[in-house]
Tab-separated table of C-alpha atoms and ligand atoms in Angstrom:
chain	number	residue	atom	x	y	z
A	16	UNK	CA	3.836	-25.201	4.142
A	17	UNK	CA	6.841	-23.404	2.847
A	18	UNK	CA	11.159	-23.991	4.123
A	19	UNK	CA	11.324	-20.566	5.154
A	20	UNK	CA	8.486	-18.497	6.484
A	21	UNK	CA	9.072	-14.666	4.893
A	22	UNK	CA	6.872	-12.762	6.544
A	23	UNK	CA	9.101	-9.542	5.979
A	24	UNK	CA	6.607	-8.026	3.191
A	25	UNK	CA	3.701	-8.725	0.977
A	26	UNK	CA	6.193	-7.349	-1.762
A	27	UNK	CA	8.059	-10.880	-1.724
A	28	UNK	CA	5.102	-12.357	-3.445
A	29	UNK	CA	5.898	-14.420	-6.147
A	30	UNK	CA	3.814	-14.648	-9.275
A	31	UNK	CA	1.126	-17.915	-9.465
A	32	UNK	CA	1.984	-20.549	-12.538
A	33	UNK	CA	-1.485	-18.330	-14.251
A	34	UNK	CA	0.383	-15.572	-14.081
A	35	UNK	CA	3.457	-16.787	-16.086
A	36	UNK	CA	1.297	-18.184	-17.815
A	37	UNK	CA	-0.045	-15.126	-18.700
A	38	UNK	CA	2.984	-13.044	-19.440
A	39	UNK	CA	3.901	-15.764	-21.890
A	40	UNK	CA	1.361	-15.409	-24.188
A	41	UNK	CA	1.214	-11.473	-23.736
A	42	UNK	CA	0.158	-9.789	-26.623
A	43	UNK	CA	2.168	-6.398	-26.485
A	44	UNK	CA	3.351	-3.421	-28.448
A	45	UNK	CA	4.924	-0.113	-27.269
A	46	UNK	CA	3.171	1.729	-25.045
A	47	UNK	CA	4.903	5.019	-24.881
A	48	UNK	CA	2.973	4.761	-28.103
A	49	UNK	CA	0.126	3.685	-26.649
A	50	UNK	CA	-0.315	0.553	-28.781
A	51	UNK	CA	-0.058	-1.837	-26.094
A	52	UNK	CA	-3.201	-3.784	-25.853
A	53	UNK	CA	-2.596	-5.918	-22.674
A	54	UNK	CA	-1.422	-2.211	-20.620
A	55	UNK	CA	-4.816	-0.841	-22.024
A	56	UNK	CA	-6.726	-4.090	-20.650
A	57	UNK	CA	-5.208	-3.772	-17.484
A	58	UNK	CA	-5.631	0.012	-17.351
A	59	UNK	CA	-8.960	-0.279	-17.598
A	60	UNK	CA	-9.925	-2.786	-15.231
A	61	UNK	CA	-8.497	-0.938	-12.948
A	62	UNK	CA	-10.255	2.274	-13.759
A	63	UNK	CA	-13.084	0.014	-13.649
A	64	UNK	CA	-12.662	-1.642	-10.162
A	65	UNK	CA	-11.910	1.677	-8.547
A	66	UNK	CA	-14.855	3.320	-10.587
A	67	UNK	CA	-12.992	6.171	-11.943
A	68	UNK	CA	-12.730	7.259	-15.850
A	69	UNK	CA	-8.764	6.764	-16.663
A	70	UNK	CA	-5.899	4.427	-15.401
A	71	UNK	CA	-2.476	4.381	-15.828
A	72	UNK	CA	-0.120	1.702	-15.417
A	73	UNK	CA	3.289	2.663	-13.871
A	74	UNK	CA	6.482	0.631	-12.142
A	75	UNK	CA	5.895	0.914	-8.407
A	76	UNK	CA	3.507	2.520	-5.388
A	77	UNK	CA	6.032	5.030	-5.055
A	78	UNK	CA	5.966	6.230	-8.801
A	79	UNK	CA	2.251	5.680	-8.669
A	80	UNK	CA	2.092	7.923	-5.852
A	81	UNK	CA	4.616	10.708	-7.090
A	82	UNK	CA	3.144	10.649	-10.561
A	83	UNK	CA	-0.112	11.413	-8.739
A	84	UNK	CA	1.130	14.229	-6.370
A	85	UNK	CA	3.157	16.235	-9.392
A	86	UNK	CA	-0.131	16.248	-11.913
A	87	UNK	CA	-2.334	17.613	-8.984
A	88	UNK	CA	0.251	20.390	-7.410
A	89	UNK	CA	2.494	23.096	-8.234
A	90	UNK	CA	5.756	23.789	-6.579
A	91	UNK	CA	5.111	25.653	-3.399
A	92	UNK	CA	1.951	24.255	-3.170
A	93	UNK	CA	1.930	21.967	0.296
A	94	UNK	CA	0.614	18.414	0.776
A	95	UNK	CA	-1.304	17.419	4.187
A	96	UNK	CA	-0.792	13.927	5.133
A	97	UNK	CA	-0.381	11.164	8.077
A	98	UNK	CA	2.786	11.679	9.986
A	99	UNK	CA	3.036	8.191	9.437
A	100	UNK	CA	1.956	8.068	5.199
A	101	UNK	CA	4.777	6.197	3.015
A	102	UNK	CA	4.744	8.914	1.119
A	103	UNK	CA	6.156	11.209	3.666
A	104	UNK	CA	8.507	8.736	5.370
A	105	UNK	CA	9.674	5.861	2.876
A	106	UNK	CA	9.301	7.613	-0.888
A	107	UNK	CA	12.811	9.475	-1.056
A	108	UNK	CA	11.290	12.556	-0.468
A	109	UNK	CA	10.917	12.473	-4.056
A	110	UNK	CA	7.862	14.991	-4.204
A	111	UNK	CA	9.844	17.996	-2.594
A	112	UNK	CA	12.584	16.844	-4.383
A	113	UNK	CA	11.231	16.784	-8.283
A	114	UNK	CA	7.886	18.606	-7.253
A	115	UNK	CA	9.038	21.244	-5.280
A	116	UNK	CA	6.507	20.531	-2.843
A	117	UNK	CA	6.148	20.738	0.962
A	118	UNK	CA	4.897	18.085	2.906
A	119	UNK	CA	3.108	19.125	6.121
A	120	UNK	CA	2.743	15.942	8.204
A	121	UNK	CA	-0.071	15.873	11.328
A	122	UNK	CA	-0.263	12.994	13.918
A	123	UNK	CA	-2.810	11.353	13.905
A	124	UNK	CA	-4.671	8.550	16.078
A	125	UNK	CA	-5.139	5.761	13.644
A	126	UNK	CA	-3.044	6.836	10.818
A	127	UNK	CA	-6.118	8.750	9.378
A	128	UNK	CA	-6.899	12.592	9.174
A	129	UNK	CA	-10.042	13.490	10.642
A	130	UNK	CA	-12.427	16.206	8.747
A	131	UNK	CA	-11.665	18.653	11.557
A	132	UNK	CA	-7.720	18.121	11.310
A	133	UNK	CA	-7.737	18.640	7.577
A	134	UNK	CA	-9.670	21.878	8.414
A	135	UNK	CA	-7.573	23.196	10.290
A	136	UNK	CA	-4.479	22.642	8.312
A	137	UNK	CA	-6.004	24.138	5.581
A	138	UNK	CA	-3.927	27.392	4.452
A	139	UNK	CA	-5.610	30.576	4.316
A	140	UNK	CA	-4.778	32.862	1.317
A	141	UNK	CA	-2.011	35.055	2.443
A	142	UNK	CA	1.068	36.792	0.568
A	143	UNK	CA	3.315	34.676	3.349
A	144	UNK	CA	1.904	30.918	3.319
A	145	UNK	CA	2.158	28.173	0.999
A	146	UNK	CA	-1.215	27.410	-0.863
A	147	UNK	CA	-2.739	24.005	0.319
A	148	UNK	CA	-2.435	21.502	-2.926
A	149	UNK	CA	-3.523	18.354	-2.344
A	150	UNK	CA	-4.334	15.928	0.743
A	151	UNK	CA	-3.174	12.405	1.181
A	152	UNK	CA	-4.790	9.689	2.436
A	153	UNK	CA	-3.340	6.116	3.012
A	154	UNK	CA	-5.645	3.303	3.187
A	155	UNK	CA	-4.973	0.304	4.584
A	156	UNK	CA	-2.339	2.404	6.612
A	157	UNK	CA	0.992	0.407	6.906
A	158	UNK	CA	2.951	2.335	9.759
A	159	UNK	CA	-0.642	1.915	11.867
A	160	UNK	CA	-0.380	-2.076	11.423
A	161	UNK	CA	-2.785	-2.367	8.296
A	162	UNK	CA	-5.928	-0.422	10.086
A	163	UNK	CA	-8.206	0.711	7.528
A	164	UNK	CA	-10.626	3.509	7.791
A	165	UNK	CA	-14.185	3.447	5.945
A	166	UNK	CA	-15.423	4.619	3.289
A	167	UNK	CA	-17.642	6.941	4.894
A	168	UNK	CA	-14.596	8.481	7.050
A	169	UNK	CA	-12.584	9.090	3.628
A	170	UNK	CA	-15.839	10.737	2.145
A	171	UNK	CA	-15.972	13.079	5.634
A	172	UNK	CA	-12.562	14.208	4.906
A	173	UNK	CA	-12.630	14.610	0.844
A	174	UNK	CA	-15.592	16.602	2.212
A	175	UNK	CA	-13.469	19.382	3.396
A	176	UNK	CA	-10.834	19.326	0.979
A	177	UNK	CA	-13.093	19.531	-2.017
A	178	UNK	CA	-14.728	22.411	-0.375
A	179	UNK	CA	-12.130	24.531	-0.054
A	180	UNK	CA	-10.951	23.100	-3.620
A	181	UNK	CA	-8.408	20.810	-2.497
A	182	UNK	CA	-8.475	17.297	-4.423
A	183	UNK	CA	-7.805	14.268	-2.529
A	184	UNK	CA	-5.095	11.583	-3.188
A	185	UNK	CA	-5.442	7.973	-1.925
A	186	UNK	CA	-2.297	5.726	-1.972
A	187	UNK	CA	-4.733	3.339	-1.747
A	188	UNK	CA	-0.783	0.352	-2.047
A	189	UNK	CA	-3.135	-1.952	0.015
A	190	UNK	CA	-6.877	-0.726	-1.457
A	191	UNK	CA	-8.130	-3.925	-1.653
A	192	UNK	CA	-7.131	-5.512	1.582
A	193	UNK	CA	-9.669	-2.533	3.067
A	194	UNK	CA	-12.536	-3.133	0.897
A	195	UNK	CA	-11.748	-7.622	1.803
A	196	UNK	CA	-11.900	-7.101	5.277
A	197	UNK	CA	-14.748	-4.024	5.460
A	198	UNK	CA	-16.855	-6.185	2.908
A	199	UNK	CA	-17.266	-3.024	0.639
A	200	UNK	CA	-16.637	-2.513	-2.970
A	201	UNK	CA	-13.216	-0.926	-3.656
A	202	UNK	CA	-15.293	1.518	-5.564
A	203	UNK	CA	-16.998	2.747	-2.186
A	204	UNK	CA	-13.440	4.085	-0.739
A	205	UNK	CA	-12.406	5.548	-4.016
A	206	UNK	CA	-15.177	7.771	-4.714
A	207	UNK	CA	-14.446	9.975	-2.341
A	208	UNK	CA	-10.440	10.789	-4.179
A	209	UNK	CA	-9.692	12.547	-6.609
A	210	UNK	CA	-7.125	10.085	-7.682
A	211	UNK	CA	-5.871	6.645	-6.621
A	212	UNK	CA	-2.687	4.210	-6.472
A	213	UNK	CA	-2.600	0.625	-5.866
A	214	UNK	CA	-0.049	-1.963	-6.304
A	215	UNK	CA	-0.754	-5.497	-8.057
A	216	UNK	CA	2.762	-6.337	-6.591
A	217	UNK	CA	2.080	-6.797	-3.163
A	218	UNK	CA	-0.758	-9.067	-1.598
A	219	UNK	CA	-1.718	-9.534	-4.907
A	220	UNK	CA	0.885	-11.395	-5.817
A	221	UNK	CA	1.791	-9.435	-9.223
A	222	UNK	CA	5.747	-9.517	-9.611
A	223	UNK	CA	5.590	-5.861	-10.618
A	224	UNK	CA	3.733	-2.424	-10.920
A	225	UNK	CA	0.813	-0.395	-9.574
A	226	UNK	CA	-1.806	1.466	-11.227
A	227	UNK	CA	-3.196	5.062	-11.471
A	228	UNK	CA	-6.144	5.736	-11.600
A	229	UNK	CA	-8.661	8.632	-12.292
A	230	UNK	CA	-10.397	11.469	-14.816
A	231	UNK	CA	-9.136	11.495	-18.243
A	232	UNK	CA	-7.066	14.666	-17.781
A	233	UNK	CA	-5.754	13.769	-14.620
A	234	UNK	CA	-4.345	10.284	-16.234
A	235	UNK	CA	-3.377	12.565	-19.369
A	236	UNK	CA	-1.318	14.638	-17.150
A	237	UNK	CA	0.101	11.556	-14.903
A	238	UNK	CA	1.164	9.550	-18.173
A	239	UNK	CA	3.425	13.150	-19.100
A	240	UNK	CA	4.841	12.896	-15.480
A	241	UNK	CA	5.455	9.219	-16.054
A	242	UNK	CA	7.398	9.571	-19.353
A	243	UNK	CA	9.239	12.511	-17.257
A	244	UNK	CA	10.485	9.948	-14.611
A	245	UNK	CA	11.310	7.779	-17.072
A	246	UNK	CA	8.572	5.537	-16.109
A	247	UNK	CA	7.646	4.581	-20.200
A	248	UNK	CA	7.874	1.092	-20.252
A	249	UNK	CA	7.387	0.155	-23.780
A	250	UNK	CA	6.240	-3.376	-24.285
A	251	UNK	CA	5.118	-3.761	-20.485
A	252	UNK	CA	2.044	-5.888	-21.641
A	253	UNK	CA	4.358	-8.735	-20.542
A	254	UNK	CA	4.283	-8.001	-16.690
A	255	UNK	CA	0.684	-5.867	-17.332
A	256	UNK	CA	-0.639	-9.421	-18.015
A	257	UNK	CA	-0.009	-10.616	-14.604
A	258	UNK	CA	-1.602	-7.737	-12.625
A	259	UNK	CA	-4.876	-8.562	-14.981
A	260	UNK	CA	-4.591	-12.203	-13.026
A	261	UNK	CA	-4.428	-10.452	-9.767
A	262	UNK	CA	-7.025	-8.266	-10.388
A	263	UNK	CA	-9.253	-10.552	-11.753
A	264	UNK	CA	-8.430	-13.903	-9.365
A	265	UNK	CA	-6.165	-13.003	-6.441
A	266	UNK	CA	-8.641	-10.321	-4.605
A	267	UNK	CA	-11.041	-12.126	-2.520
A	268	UNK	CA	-8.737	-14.513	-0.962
A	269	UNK	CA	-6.861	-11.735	0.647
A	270	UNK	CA	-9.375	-13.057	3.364
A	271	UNK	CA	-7.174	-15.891	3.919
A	272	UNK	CA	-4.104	-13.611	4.568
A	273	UNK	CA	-6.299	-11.344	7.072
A	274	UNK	CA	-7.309	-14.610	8.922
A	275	UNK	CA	-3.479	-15.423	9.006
A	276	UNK	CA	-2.491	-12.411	10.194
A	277	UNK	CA	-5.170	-12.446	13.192
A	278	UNK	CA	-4.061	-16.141	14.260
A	279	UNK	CA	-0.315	-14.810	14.063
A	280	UNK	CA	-1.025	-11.659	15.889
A	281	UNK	CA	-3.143	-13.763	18.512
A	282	UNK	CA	0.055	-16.091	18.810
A	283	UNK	CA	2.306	-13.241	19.497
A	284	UNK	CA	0.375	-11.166	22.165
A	285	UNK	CA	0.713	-14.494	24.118
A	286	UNK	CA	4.268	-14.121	24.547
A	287	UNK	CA	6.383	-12.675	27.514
A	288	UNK	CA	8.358	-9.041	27.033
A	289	UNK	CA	6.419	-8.214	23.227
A	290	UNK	CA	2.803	-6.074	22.754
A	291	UNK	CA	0.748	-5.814	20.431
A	292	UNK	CA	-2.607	-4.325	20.111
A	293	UNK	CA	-4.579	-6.569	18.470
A	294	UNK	CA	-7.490	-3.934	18.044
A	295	UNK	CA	-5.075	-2.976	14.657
A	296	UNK	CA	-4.780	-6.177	13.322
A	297	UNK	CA	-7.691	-5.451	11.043
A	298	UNK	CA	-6.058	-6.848	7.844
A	299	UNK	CA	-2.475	-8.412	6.376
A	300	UNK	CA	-0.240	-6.612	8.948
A	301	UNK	CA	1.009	-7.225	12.447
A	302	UNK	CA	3.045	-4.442	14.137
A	303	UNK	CA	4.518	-5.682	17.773
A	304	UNK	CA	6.443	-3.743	20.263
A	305	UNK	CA	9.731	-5.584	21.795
A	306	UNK	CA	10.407	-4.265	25.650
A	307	UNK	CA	14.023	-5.379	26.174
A	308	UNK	CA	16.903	-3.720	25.092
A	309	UNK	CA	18.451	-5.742	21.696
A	310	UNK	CA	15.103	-7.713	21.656
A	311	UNK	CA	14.676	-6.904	18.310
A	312	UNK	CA	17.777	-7.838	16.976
A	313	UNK	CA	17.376	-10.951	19.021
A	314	UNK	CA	13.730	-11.846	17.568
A	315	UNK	CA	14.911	-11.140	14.017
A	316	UNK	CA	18.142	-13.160	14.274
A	317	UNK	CA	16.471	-15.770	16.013
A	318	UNK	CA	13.493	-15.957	13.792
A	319	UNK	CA	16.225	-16.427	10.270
A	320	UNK	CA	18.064	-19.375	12.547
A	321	UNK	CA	14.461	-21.021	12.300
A	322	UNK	CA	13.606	-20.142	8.859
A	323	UNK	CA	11.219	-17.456	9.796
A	324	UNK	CA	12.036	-13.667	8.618
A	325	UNK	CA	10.338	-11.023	10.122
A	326	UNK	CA	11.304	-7.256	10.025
A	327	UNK	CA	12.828	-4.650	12.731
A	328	UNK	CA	10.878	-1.158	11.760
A	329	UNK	CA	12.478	0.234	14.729
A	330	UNK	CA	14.587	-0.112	17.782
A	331	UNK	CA	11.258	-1.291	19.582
A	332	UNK	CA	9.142	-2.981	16.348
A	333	UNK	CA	8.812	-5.894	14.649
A	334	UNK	CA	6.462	-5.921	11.492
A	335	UNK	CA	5.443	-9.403	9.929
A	336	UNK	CA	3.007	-9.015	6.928
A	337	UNK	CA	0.837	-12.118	5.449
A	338	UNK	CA	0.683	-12.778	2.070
A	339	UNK	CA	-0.245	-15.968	-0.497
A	340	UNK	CA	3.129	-17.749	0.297
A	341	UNK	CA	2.374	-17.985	3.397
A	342	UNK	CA	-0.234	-20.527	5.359
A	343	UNK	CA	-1.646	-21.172	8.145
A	344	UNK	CA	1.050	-23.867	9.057
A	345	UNK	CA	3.852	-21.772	8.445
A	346	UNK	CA	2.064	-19.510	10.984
A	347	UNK	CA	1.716	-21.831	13.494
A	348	UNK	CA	5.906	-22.806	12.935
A	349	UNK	CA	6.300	-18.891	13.052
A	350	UNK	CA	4.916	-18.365	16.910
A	351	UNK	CA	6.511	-21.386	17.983
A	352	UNK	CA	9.757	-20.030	16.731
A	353	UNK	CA	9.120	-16.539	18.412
A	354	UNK	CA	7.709	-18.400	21.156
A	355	UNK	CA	11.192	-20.847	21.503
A	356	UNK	CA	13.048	-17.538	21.921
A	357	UNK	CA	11.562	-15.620	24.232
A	358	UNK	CA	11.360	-18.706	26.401
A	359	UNK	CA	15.204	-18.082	26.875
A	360	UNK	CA	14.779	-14.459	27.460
B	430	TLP	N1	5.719	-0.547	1.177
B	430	TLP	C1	6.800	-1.466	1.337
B	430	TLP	C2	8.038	-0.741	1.861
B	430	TLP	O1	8.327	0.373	1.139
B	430	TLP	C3	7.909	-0.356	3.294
B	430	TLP	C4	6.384	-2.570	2.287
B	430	TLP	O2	7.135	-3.545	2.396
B	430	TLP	O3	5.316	-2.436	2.910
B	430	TLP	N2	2.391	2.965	-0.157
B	430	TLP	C5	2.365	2.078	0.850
B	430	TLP	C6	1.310	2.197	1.890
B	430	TLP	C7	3.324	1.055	0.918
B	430	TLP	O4	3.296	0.209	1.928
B	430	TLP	C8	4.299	0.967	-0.101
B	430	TLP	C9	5.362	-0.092	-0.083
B	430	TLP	C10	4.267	1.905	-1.143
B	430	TLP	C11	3.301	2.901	-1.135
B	430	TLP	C12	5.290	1.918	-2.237
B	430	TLP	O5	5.180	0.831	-3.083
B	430	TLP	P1	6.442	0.312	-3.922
B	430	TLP	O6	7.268	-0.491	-2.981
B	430	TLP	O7	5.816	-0.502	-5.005
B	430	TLP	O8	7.150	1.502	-4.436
């Protein structure tokens, strides 16, 4: 049980005593120079859990993601992705901006591209239309409420792309909340990609960073773009230390958060005036729709004057995510503080 109850993000995680522990006895060096030995453990458990040749360790999803979309495109070149992705609604734009790329966005039912949508927004070659790049995949999706899609749905897709000689990107933020609550090995989803990003900083509980991962000259390439955004982080064996704890101790009890989420999201369809479809509460995240006019507002005011904090995404939407700081009691004092206020709606 915890005073307040922040169920705003998975981001607000705050690192275990292990970690500290951890980041105290760092050994480090500089590792623009490459000579830092607890950023080249950690890079390679990664590459290792997500089964590809290279990783790279970099400050946030977002950079992990743009470092991954400039070393696979071109400017000009166009990106296909969720209507929904982060990348093409919460990341600054920063891949048209630096990478002169477009992004062409398609709706889609889940949050995930099917093989036939990806077909047909593949470009043909013509003097007038910009040459398909890359494709982007988000997995768990966060705008969809956490769903995830399979492994065997990514590999349908990648399918396509590859064929027509399109890699595949997976901001893969929440990678291992899929691969918890599918059972299946992290490696199963990211075979399919070309490259990957996931974040030790969110359910994971790392204070900061996210990791790259792929070939060897894709991670050659990223680590240029990284230096570019002025993402070289020198003696970053000091927070690389805790992501090794998170990797190594804090993945299978995202469980516990998924089960949280479920008895939250199972305590909230239960009250008057708010929805939520509880077929997409499939992992950390629970998206619910608020009827009235100001409920929103209302809900998240009410919620901080009880010590819970829960996040507007909308004039209709409420997210909450579950995370390590938060139990099952504080879930139970959560719905009976969203509960108390709609009561007096
Ligand atoms: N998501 C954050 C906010 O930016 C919304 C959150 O609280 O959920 N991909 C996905 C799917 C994400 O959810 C996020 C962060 C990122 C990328 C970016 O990661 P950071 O915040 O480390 O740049």
């Amino acid at each position: 049980m915890h005073d307040i109850v922040d169920l705003r993000s998975d981001t607000l995680t705050l690192p275990t005593p292990e970690m500290r522990e951890a980041m105290a006895r760092a050994e480090v060096g500089d590792d623009v120079w490459e000579e830092d030995p607890t950023v080249k453990r950690l890079e390679a458990l990664a590459a290792a859990r997500t089964g590809k040749a290279a990783g790279l360790f970099v400050t946030s999803g977002t950079q992990g993601n743009l470092v991954s979309v400039l070393a696979q495109t071109r400017a000009g070149q166009e990106v296909v992705l969720d209507l929904h992705a982060h990348i093409f609604n919460s990341e600054v734009a920063g891949a048209a901006v630096i990478g002169g790329v477009q992004m062409r966005p398609v709706a889609t039912a889940r949050g995930f591209l099917s093989p036939g949508q990806v077909q047909e927004a593949l470009r043909p070659a013509n003097i007038h239309i910009p040459p398909t790049g890359l494709i982007c995949l988000e997995n768990t999706h966060n705008r969809h409420g956490g769903t995830c899609c399979t492994p065997e749905e990514m590999g349908a897709v990648a399918e396509v792309a590859h064929a027509a000689g399109v890699p595949v990107h997976l901001d893969g933020a929440r990678l291992f909340n899929a691969a918890v609550a599918l059972r299946r090995d992290a490696r199963d989803f990211t075979r399919h990609v070309d490259s990957v990003t996931f974040c030790v900083s969110k359910g994971l509980g790392a204070p900061v960073g996210s990791l790259v991962c792929g070939s060897a000259g894709f991670i050659d390439r990223a680590r240029r773009v990284r230096k570019m955004l002025g993402g070289g982080m020198r003696q970053a064996g000091i927070i690389a230390a805790a992501g090794i704890v998170a990797l190594e101790r804090m993945v299978d009890r995202l469980a516990e958060d998924h089960a949280n989420a479920r008895a939250l999201a199972e305590g909230i369809a239960k009250l008057p005036g708010v929805e939520v479809d509880l077929a997409t509460v499939q992992t950390n995240i629970v998206i619910f729709r608020v009827g009235r006019p100001g409920g929103v507002e209302h809900l998240v005011s009410g919620g901080a004057a009880r010590k819970v904090k829960i996040h507007g995404i909308g004039p209709t939407s409420i997210r909450c995510v579950t995370h390590k700081d938060v139990d099952a009691e504080d879930i139970r004092r959560a719905v009976e503080a969203l509960a108390e206020i709609t009561r007096s709606w």
